[in-house]
Amino acid sequence: MKYIGDKAEDMKIAYIGGGSRGWAWRLMSDLALEQSISGTVYLYDIDYEAAKTNEIIGNNLKSQWLYKCVNNIEETLRGADFVIISILPGTFNEMMSDVHTPEKFGIYQSVGDTTGPGGLFRALRTIPLYVEFANKIKEYCPEAWVINYTNPMALCVKTLYETFPKIKAFGCCHEVFSTQNLIAKAVKEIEGIECSREDIRTNVLGINHFTWIDKASYKNIDLIPVYKKFVEKYFESGYEDRGDWKESYFNSANKVKFDLFKKYGIIAAAGDRHLAEFVPFLGYLENPETVARWKFHLTPVSWRIKNREELIEKSKRIANGEEKFEIEPSGEEGVKQIKALLGLGDLITNVNLPNIGQMEGIDYGTVVETNALFTKDRVQPIVSGELPEAVNMLLAPHVLNQKMIFEAAIKKDKDLAFQAFLNDPFLRKLSYSDAKKLFNEMFENTKEYLLGW
Amino acid sequence: MKYIGDKAEDMKIAYIGGGSRGWAWRLMSDLALEQSISGTVYLYDIDYEAAKTNEIIGNNLKSQWLYKCVNNIEETLRGADFVIISILPGTFNEMMSDVHTPEKFGIYQSVGDTTGPGGLFRALRTIPLYVEFANKIKEYCPEAWVINYTNPMALCVKTLYETFPKIKAFGCCHEVFSTQNLIAKAVKEIEGIECSREDIRTNVLGINHFTWIDKASYKNIDLIPVYKKFVEKYFESGYEDRGDWKESYFNSANKVKFDLFKKYGIIAAAGDRHLAEFVPFLGYLENPETVARWKFHLTPVSWRIKNREELIEKSKRIANGEEKFEIEPSGEEGVKQIKALLGLGDLITNVNLPNIGQMEGIDYGTVVETNALFTKDRVQPIVSGELPEAVNMLLAPHVLNQKMIFEAAIKKDKDLAFQAFLNDPFLRKLSYSDAKKLFNEMFENTKEYLLGW
Amino acid sequence: MKYIGDKAEDMKIAYIGGGSRGWAWRLMSDLALEQSISGTVYLYDIDYEAAKTNEIIGNNLKSQWLYKCVNNIEETLRGADFVIISILPGTFNEMMSDVHTPEKFGIYQSVGDTTGPGGLFRALRTIPLYVEFANKIKEYCPEAWVINYTNPMALCVKTLYETFPKIKAFGCCHEVFSTQNLIAKAVKEIEGIECSREDIRTNVLGINHFTWIDKASYKNIDLIPVYKKFVEKYFESGYEDRGDWKESYFNSANKVKFDLFKKYGIIAAAGDRHLAEFVPFLGYLENPETVARWKFHLTPVSWRIKNREELIEKSKRIANGEEKFEIEPSGEEGVKQIKALLGLGDLITNVNLPNIGQMEGIDYGTVVETNALFTKDRVQPIVSGELPEAVNMLLAPHVLNQKMIFEAAIKKDKDLAFQAFLNDPFLRKLSYSDAKKLFNEMFENTKEYLLGW
Amino acid sequence: MKYIGDKAEDMKIAYIGGGSRGWAWRLMSDLALEQSISGTVYLYDIDYEAAKTNEIIGNNLKSQWLYKCVNNIEETLRGADFVIISILPGTFNEMMSDVHTPEKFGIYQSVGDTTGPGGLFRALRTIPLYVEFANKIKEYCPEAWVINYTNPMALCVKTLYETFPKIKAFGCCHEVFSTQNLIAKAVKEIEGIECSREDIRTNVLGINHFTWIDKASYKNIDLIPVYKKFVEKYFESGYEDRGDWKESYFNSANKVKFDLFKKYGIIAAAGDRHLAEFVPFLGYLENPETVARWKFHLTPVSWRIKNREELIEKSKRIANGEEKFEIEPSGEEGVKQIKALLGLGDLITNVNLPNIGQMEGIDYGTVVETNALFTKDRVQPIVSGELPEAVNMLLAPHVLNQKMIFEAAIKKDKDLAFQAFLNDPFLRKLSYSDAKKLFNEMFENTKEYLLGW
Ligand SMILES: [Mg+2]
Ligand SMILES: [Mg+2]
Ligand SMILES: [Mg+2]
Ligand SMILES: [Mg+2]
């Protein structure tokens, strides 16, 4: 990499999971739209075909970036300036077990990739992969900045730091952005003022997908009372900020968010489907009917499988020119972060990092999500204070499990993994023996990806 | 108080709850048997009649102690050398609600005075009383040593220290002694060696009624392997160390204890009825039938009421000379502790104290149970190490609740109290709305003793 | 106060020490230059005359601000939106003792207001004043933001927070700005690039007047190697960034700064006269001759007295129109900070705040200086990492003394104060009995302002 | 090893530094006097001759112990039940530099083996040896209990634990015993009561050779007021508890101890020659004349050399039967500790261990000296509270240096070592450049034993 004036050229970005049709395509768009940086993106994926297709797509774009599909991780990483990781740990078969096996025992997960029984098993198969990534990064590009998009976010980031403590890594998720968009809509609805999420200042704190905003302002206006009025207005009906909640598994009427605000007086800053999974005992996930009553969705893995097939088809069409790849801002901030780290303009945004002081009342080392200042070669968390005690209590089992699941995965300690399983609030419903039965069944189902246990 | 040679004379012991027919009678016996100390025991009780009867009983004994019933707490405490507290917070009516209201929701507590929904409500009405005791002690006898026998033990001791940080207080419970007796029996059964609990060295750690022994020896013999063989031998049948488990609500076959040893490899050191309440999800308390299968008992409050009536009759008979008061060693260590604190012989025994370093892995300030060295005017905990991680996890919600319940009681914060209620593992079984319903019902039932809420 | 569009009107700023001819005049200038805020500045000073003169000066300016001199602190503070404090604790008589009494024992302080024997005694008389300020702020304007400019900075801020933990206070000092200006000059000298201190990104950490910069960049250029070359070039000669070092007691050739960089590899970010006082054993302050050799100055209090007289004359001339008050940007950031706190534009700058996570390796509660993000009604420190261990060791006695001096002042504990006195590196030179003699003499000299000892 | 009834037979004790004519001979005496344990002591020493002579001496004794001199450490350690270490790190040549080089700069050390410039250099050459011992113990006898007698005690013990965290090690020193003997004499002098040190209960806390007793009792008598009267009586004259202070370099009149009691109100529990070195700024060590005025001694290394020669001669005479070896109780507690660890009787005594909660206000991991309970295979520190703040401050630089010297020795970091050197209160007297000169000279003098720097 070299700097020419205020531009960085000849950069190398290593993309692990480079066959991705979500994060990778959004990156391609954002890179194409950004004139101040250029170079080559190395695409690595265990699905070589997918990476290859993305290489074609990327190189077809009108962009100052070259895309290069490679089939070994070492070549991908060697000398990289930035590393991006977005992978699927295991296959949708394993995810099928993660999400749907617990349903037999009356446990309904709306996502199943972060917490709950599904999140736990996903973590068990992800952590060893991230140990490997961290070791390779240490060897091949120890100075690179690493951006993680994979879930379970907190455990991915934790694994990177535990394995290679000097790693320069952080994890990104857009759930807070959506909440900021919702707040901007509340400003419009309540105050009649147009503003965008970028105009809003929020203090972010919590853990990924169970993140909170305790302070928010637009210019000189304190937005907490504004949001309060908004919640009061739409508490019963819900507010469908992205269109009819029924039209997409990813839509909702934000009723869970509003209910949490009523209960705790603070803004929950993630989609309802994520939030509900951290507090199943609050009744949002009793069964499919209650979920519908709360106006959000259980996301079936069958949909993911079908969606993937469609995306594969779409990628082929784009690659062979039958369909146009639309270059448009993705709403993600990866490229802005890269620019800031290159010294091309500061940025404050929310990221996932081990707690080194930014969050009070949570153990050091826990991966938490708060704002951070991005500047030349530095990401510094902003001290974000403490959650209300009642909310901290909701986090407590998840914070504990972050530590326990990590340890269990590293030591291949099945008893400890089961202990963590029992800690999860989802398990409140089951007797000890049913819990054991479920654990063993999920273990069996996914054991192909649980090597060394 | 003055010392004459190796004797202490003219001592003043203040007994709050001096109408007690359990702890108070045991104290009378032990005092009568101990020649090196003498003085007056002031008996104070909100049930003046009961204290008066105990005064008569005490003064009838052949003993170097005088008993004096007084009806105000200030006179009781003024200038006391030692303070003993054993009270019933509220009446058996409230305890009826504590123990049996949850049964309507399928929650069965075997004791209901320490943890679980019952322990929580008992704590809410006990804490304000202990705030008052601590303040009076600070005013009338700040240098006195204070021995607590009341449950919930940990929260009573915590309240004393939080209110008057320089208090010299500790809490005593005989559950560990029973376990030491059981271990002595194991030594006999497995090794063929006779020994008494005093001969056994145990390392004690945990919280009251959920206490553990991770190391034990008799002379040069490591007793953990001995206990392991003992458990293996009696795992199926159980071992009835105090006679037929069916004969008393307080007997058991130690099957819960053995099961915990199998699961965690460490000796649980309390009666099965206490242990089971900390881990209801392990299935010991599913319903009355499972309890019977585990060979222990739910202790109905109706029995306590009937028992009290019998004891009142008995106390009258003793007071008027119809029945003889049997002076015999109680097995408690209160008098030994008093002697040690007077400089009349050192003692190492287990007590409940705020954690100031004695237990690793548990927050400072949590009231924990470990061994301590008693010597002239000092009680110093012995550093006892850390529980196995899996056991520490079992303690975690209870440690958290010690803090939350205390705060809720001090602040009269109903939301926080409910939050703590939800933290309790017993609540795993209930939906959020059922939990709320139960909480409100228990609150209503006992509100006469919940002043200022 | 009210907002009209992006302007704040009818603000009330309370100025304690409003007779100041330094900080107050700079504030007047900056306020006059800023169009987006307006209101009234209340001037309070125990030197009523001085405040009165400043009222006249302020009201004569072409400015949207009104100045009002009041002679009681309650009226000054009641309902204030912002409070500014810049006072002289005691008089120059006491400062004469602080700075010059130690010289009899061979101890030469270049400032004597922050650390060393002088800083300690100044703190002892300042802390009770700040206890009073904090209590009054709590009573009259608990929601106000409080800006402190008084030294000893760290102990002033600590006292505010210890007395009223919910206070919204921070302390400001321009020493880091000067260092940033010096770095900008280094960029010009070494790289040939013009830039201003605002263009430079620095990570600030340490304690006031002993602050450090471990990372610095200008756009994509890492400035640590640039500064290194600069130091190498000017190590011998020094670099007189503000003109001939001999011309002002406040000028220097930055040779202490360069020497510290050589020794510790990190940029010391305060004037040489402040830095030297924290590490007198490094030889910068052996005697007046060595000070001259290091090309900086001992600031005699006689100069301060003479300077004050001149400023009084000047203030009179300005007040009666004989001399013009020059409105020009002061280089301070108080007004920018006020705007940011009003929601009129974010700001990142260095401030003094209790450590709540922003600085690793330093006890929580220590007042440290790091960057912070200022936004609507919030000041959030940025996590700034840890100093090199060798530098941390240099801070250690001062961090300890911050705690000890505070305690001594609160408890009026002369032994503890002397203990702290002994901790100060300046005292390394003296025998115990000489140290005691010096302490007692300084105590006697200033006892008029040491009430209650 | 095996147990026959209450006896342990076939034990293996490994003695590193087995040529010792101090600790080793005392051990031989105590072993010969103890009937309940028997076995073989393996003697290893880099001075093979000395170990061989001790083998002959040991085997000539009427004792149930066999002595076996071996010339490799592996054979010594393999399968040992106990390991004893008492070595001289380097030779008396290095110690000559440690103690006497600083005198050129006016720094007088009374011992020079624990703290001060001498203690630091001794530590630098000791730590690598202890790394090796710990690694060998880990390999050859990981379950053995390790008793250290070598100075600098704290750093030896720290090195063992840092290198092999599961080591079962502790460090022993008799300085506290001497103080207990002195207190017993005070009881006789003031109260007219005969008692021995074993009858006295003391709470011990601090760091080795700078240890303190804040509570002491004999039966029901609080001994702090007794000691106070004793100090008042003998403050001027001193009290020569071991005969004329002039007769031995190791005698004193306890005047330093009395002075510290006056100043801090707590009993300093080590010999005056050790105590003085931690607080040279208190004036005890200004120069040889002040030392004489305080009635204690500087211990010249020339005396040690001469003494060693005499002891060598004596050892030869004993070995060849010309002189009788007197078997008598040594006053040390090593054998009692061994018995207790074998389960043959509990013991409470003071030992040096990493802080795991036993001492408040001192960082975890610092090697501190407090009481501990010895029982079967366990050494558990007793929670000993906190030193008075003023005393804690005296400890502060030494606690810091324990950490820094260890790190410097491990990393061979000369700058860090010099930083630690500067931290030492002895260095208060010197300018920076003199300090550097002294450091370099001491480094040069001892570089033969500073490998890898
Ligand atoms: Mg996400
Ligand atoms: Mg009990
Ligand atoms: Mg300043
Ligand atoms: Mg010693």
PDB file of N, CA, C and O in Angstrom, chain C residues 197-220:
ATOM      1  N   ARG C 197      -2.342  22.757  14.881  1.00  0.00           N
ATOM      2  CA  ARG C 197      -2.533  21.726  15.911  1.00  0.00           C
ATOM      3  C   ARG C 197      -3.878  21.032  15.763  1.00  0.00           C
ATOM      4  O   ARG C 197      -4.003  19.849  16.108  1.00  0.00           O
ATOM      5  N   GLU C 198      -4.883  21.731  15.225  1.00  0.00           N
ATOM      6  CA  GLU C 198      -6.198  21.116  15.058  1.00  0.00           C
ATOM      7  C   GLU C 198      -6.173  19.979  14.026  1.00  0.00           C
ATOM      8  O   GLU C 198      -7.039  19.102  14.046  1.00  0.00           O
ATOM      9  N   ASP C 199      -5.190  19.982  13.143  1.00  0.00           N
ATOM     10  CA  ASP C 199      -5.110  18.941  12.112  1.00  0.00           C
ATOM     11  C   ASP C 199      -4.458  17.666  12.628  1.00  0.00           C
ATOM     12  O   ASP C 199      -4.448  16.639  11.940  1.00  0.00           O
ATOM     13  N   ILE C 200      -3.881  17.787  13.791  1.00  0.00           N
ATOM     14  CA  ILE C 200      -3.102  16.663  14.317  1.00  0.00           C
ATOM     15  C   ILE C 200      -3.955  15.839  15.264  1.00  0.00           C
ATOM     16  O   ILE C 200      -4.701  16.393  16.065  1.00  0.00           O
ATOM     17  N   ARG C 201      -3.861  14.524  15.139  1.00  0.00           N
ATOM     18  CA  ARG C 201      -4.578  13.624  16.040  1.00  0.00           C
ATOM     19  C   ARG C 201      -3.570  13.077  17.053  1.00  0.00           C
ATOM     20  O   ARG C 201      -2.569  12.477  16.637  1.00  0.00           O
ATOM     21  N   THR C 202      -3.848  13.329  18.311  1.00  0.00           N
ATOM     22  CA  THR C 202      -2.928  12.819  19.329  1.00  0.00           C
ATOM     23  C   THR C 202      -3.696  11.989  20.335  1.00  0.00           C
ATOM     24  O   THR C 202      -4.833  12.295  20.665  1.00  0.00           O
ATOM     25  N   ASN C 203      -3.067  10.939  20.820  1.00  0.00           N
ATOM     26  CA  ASN C 203      -3.642  10.205  21.953  1.00  0.00           C
ATOM     27  C   ASN C 203      -2.964  10.725  23.211  1.00  0.00           C
ATOM     28  O   ASN C 203      -1.749  10.658  23.344  1.00  0.00           O
ATOM     29  N   VAL C 204      -3.786  11.265  24.094  1.00  0.00           N
ATOM     30  CA  VAL C 204      -3.281  11.936  25.288  1.00  0.00           C
ATOM     31  C   VAL C 204      -3.514  11.052  26.503  1.00  0.00           C
ATOM     32  O   VAL C 204      -4.586  10.473  26.652  1.00  0.00           O
ATOM     33  N   LEU C 205      -2.508  10.930  27.346  1.00  0.00           N
ATOM     34  CA  LEU C 205      -2.751  10.199  28.590  1.00  0.00           C
ATOM     35  C   LEU C 205      -1.737  10.590  29.655  1.00  0.00           C
ATOM     36  O   LEU C 205      -0.617  10.942  29.345  1.00  0.00           O
ATOM     37  N   GLY C 206      -2.199  10.567  30.889  1.00  0.00           N
ATOM     38  CA  GLY C 206      -1.337  10.947  32.003  1.00  0.00           C
ATOM     39  C   GLY C 206      -2.112  11.730  33.032  1.00  0.00           C
ATOM     40  O   GLY C 206      -3.340  11.615  33.113  1.00  0.00           O
ATOM     41  N   ILE C 207      -1.394  12.507  33.818  1.00  0.00           N
ATOM     42  CA  ILE C 207      -2.055  13.376  34.779  1.00  0.00           C
ATOM     43  C   ILE C 207      -1.688  14.807  34.435  1.00  0.00           C
ATOM     44  O   ILE C 207      -0.663  15.049  33.789  1.00  0.00           O
ATOM     45  N   ASN C 208      -2.506  15.741  34.845  1.00  0.00           N
ATOM     46  CA  ASN C 208      -2.323  17.130  34.413  1.00  0.00           C
ATOM     47  C   ASN C 208      -0.902  17.622  34.678  1.00  0.00           C
ATOM     48  O   ASN C 208      -0.350  17.435  35.758  1.00  0.00           O
ATOM     49  N   HIS C 209      -0.342  18.261  33.683  1.00  0.00           N
ATOM     50  CA  HIS C 209       1.015  18.809  33.708  1.00  0.00           C
ATOM     51  C   HIS C 209       2.097  17.732  33.643  1.00  0.00           C
ATOM     52  O   HIS C 209       3.289  18.041  33.634  1.00  0.00           O
ATOM     53  N   PHE C 210       1.670  16.485  33.649  1.00  0.00           N
ATOM     54  CA  PHE C 210       2.610  15.388  33.420  1.00  0.00           C
ATOM     55  C   PHE C 210       1.895  14.440  32.464  1.00  0.00           C
ATOM     56  O   PHE C 210       1.703  13.273  32.726  1.00  0.00           O
ATOM     57  N   THR C 211       1.533  15.039  31.351  1.00  0.00           N
ATOM     58  CA  THR C 211       0.690  14.386  30.357  1.00  0.00           C
ATOM     59  C   THR C 211       1.597  13.917  29.225  1.00  0.00           C
ATOM     60  O   THR C 211       2.665  14.489  29.014  1.00  0.00           O
ATOM     61  N   TRP C 212       1.143  12.896  28.508  1.00  0.00           N
ATOM     62  CA  TRP C 212       1.983  12.292  27.480  1.00  0.00           C
ATOM     63  C   TRP C 212       1.184  12.033  26.209  1.00  0.00           C
ATOM     64  O   TRP C 212      -0.026  11.848  26.253  1.00  0.00           O
ATOM     65  N   ILE C 213       1.883  11.988  25.111  1.00  0.00           N
ATOM     66  CA  ILE C 213       1.280  11.645  23.817  1.00  0.00           C
ATOM     67  C   ILE C 213       2.041  10.451  23.268  1.00  0.00           C
ATOM     68  O   ILE C 213       3.236  10.549  23.005  1.00  0.00           O
ATOM     69  N   ASP C 214       1.335   9.331  23.147  1.00  0.00           N
ATOM     70  CA  ASP C 214       2.035   8.127  22.660  1.00  0.00           C
ATOM     71  C   ASP C 214       1.762   7.844  21.196  1.00  0.00           C
ATOM     72  O   ASP C 214       2.442   7.008  20.598  1.00  0.00           O
ATOM     73  N   LYS C 215       0.726   8.475  20.664  1.00  0.00           N
ATOM     74  CA  LYS C 215       0.420   8.278  19.247  1.00  0.00           C
ATOM     75  C   LYS C 215       0.008   9.617  18.677  1.00  0.00           C
ATOM     76  O   LYS C 215      -0.743  10.357  19.298  1.00  0.00           O
ATOM     77  N   ALA C 216       0.499   9.910  17.480  1.00  0.00           N
ATOM     78  CA  ALA C 216       0.149  11.172  16.851  1.00  0.00           C
ATOM     79  C   ALA C 216       0.182  10.960  15.354  1.00  0.00           C
ATOM     80  O   ALA C 216       1.027  10.221  14.835  1.00  0.00           O
ATOM     81  N   SER C 217      -0.768  11.576  14.680  1.00  0.00           N
ATOM     82  CA  SER C 217      -0.766  11.451  13.227  1.00  0.00           C
ATOM     83  C   SER C 217      -1.294  12.738  12.609  1.00  0.00           C
ATOM     84  O   SER C 217      -2.042  13.499  13.221  1.00  0.00           O
ATOM     85  N   TYR C 218      -0.824  12.975  11.400  1.00  0.00           N
ATOM     86  CA  TYR C 218      -1.393  14.041  10.591  1.00  0.00           C
ATOM     87  C   TYR C 218      -1.848  13.360   9.306  1.00  0.00           C
ATOM     88  O   TYR C 218      -1.022  12.756   8.608  1.00  0.00           O
ATOM     89  N   LYS C 219      -3.124  13.385   9.058  1.00  0.00           N
ATOM     90  CA  LYS C 219      -3.683  12.598   7.949  1.00  0.00           C
ATOM     91  C   LYS C 219      -3.133  11.171   8.025  1.00  0.00           C
ATOM     92  O   LYS C 219      -3.289  10.512   9.049  1.00  0.00           O
ATOM     93  N   ASN C 220      -2.453  10.704   6.978  1.00  0.00           N
ATOM     94  CA  ASN C 220      -1.976   9.324   7.028  1.00  0.00           C
ATOM     95  C   ASN C 220      -0.545   9.193   7.551  1.00  0.00           C
ATOM     96  O   ASN C 220       0.039   8.116   7.497  1.00  0.00           O
TER      97      ASN C 220
END
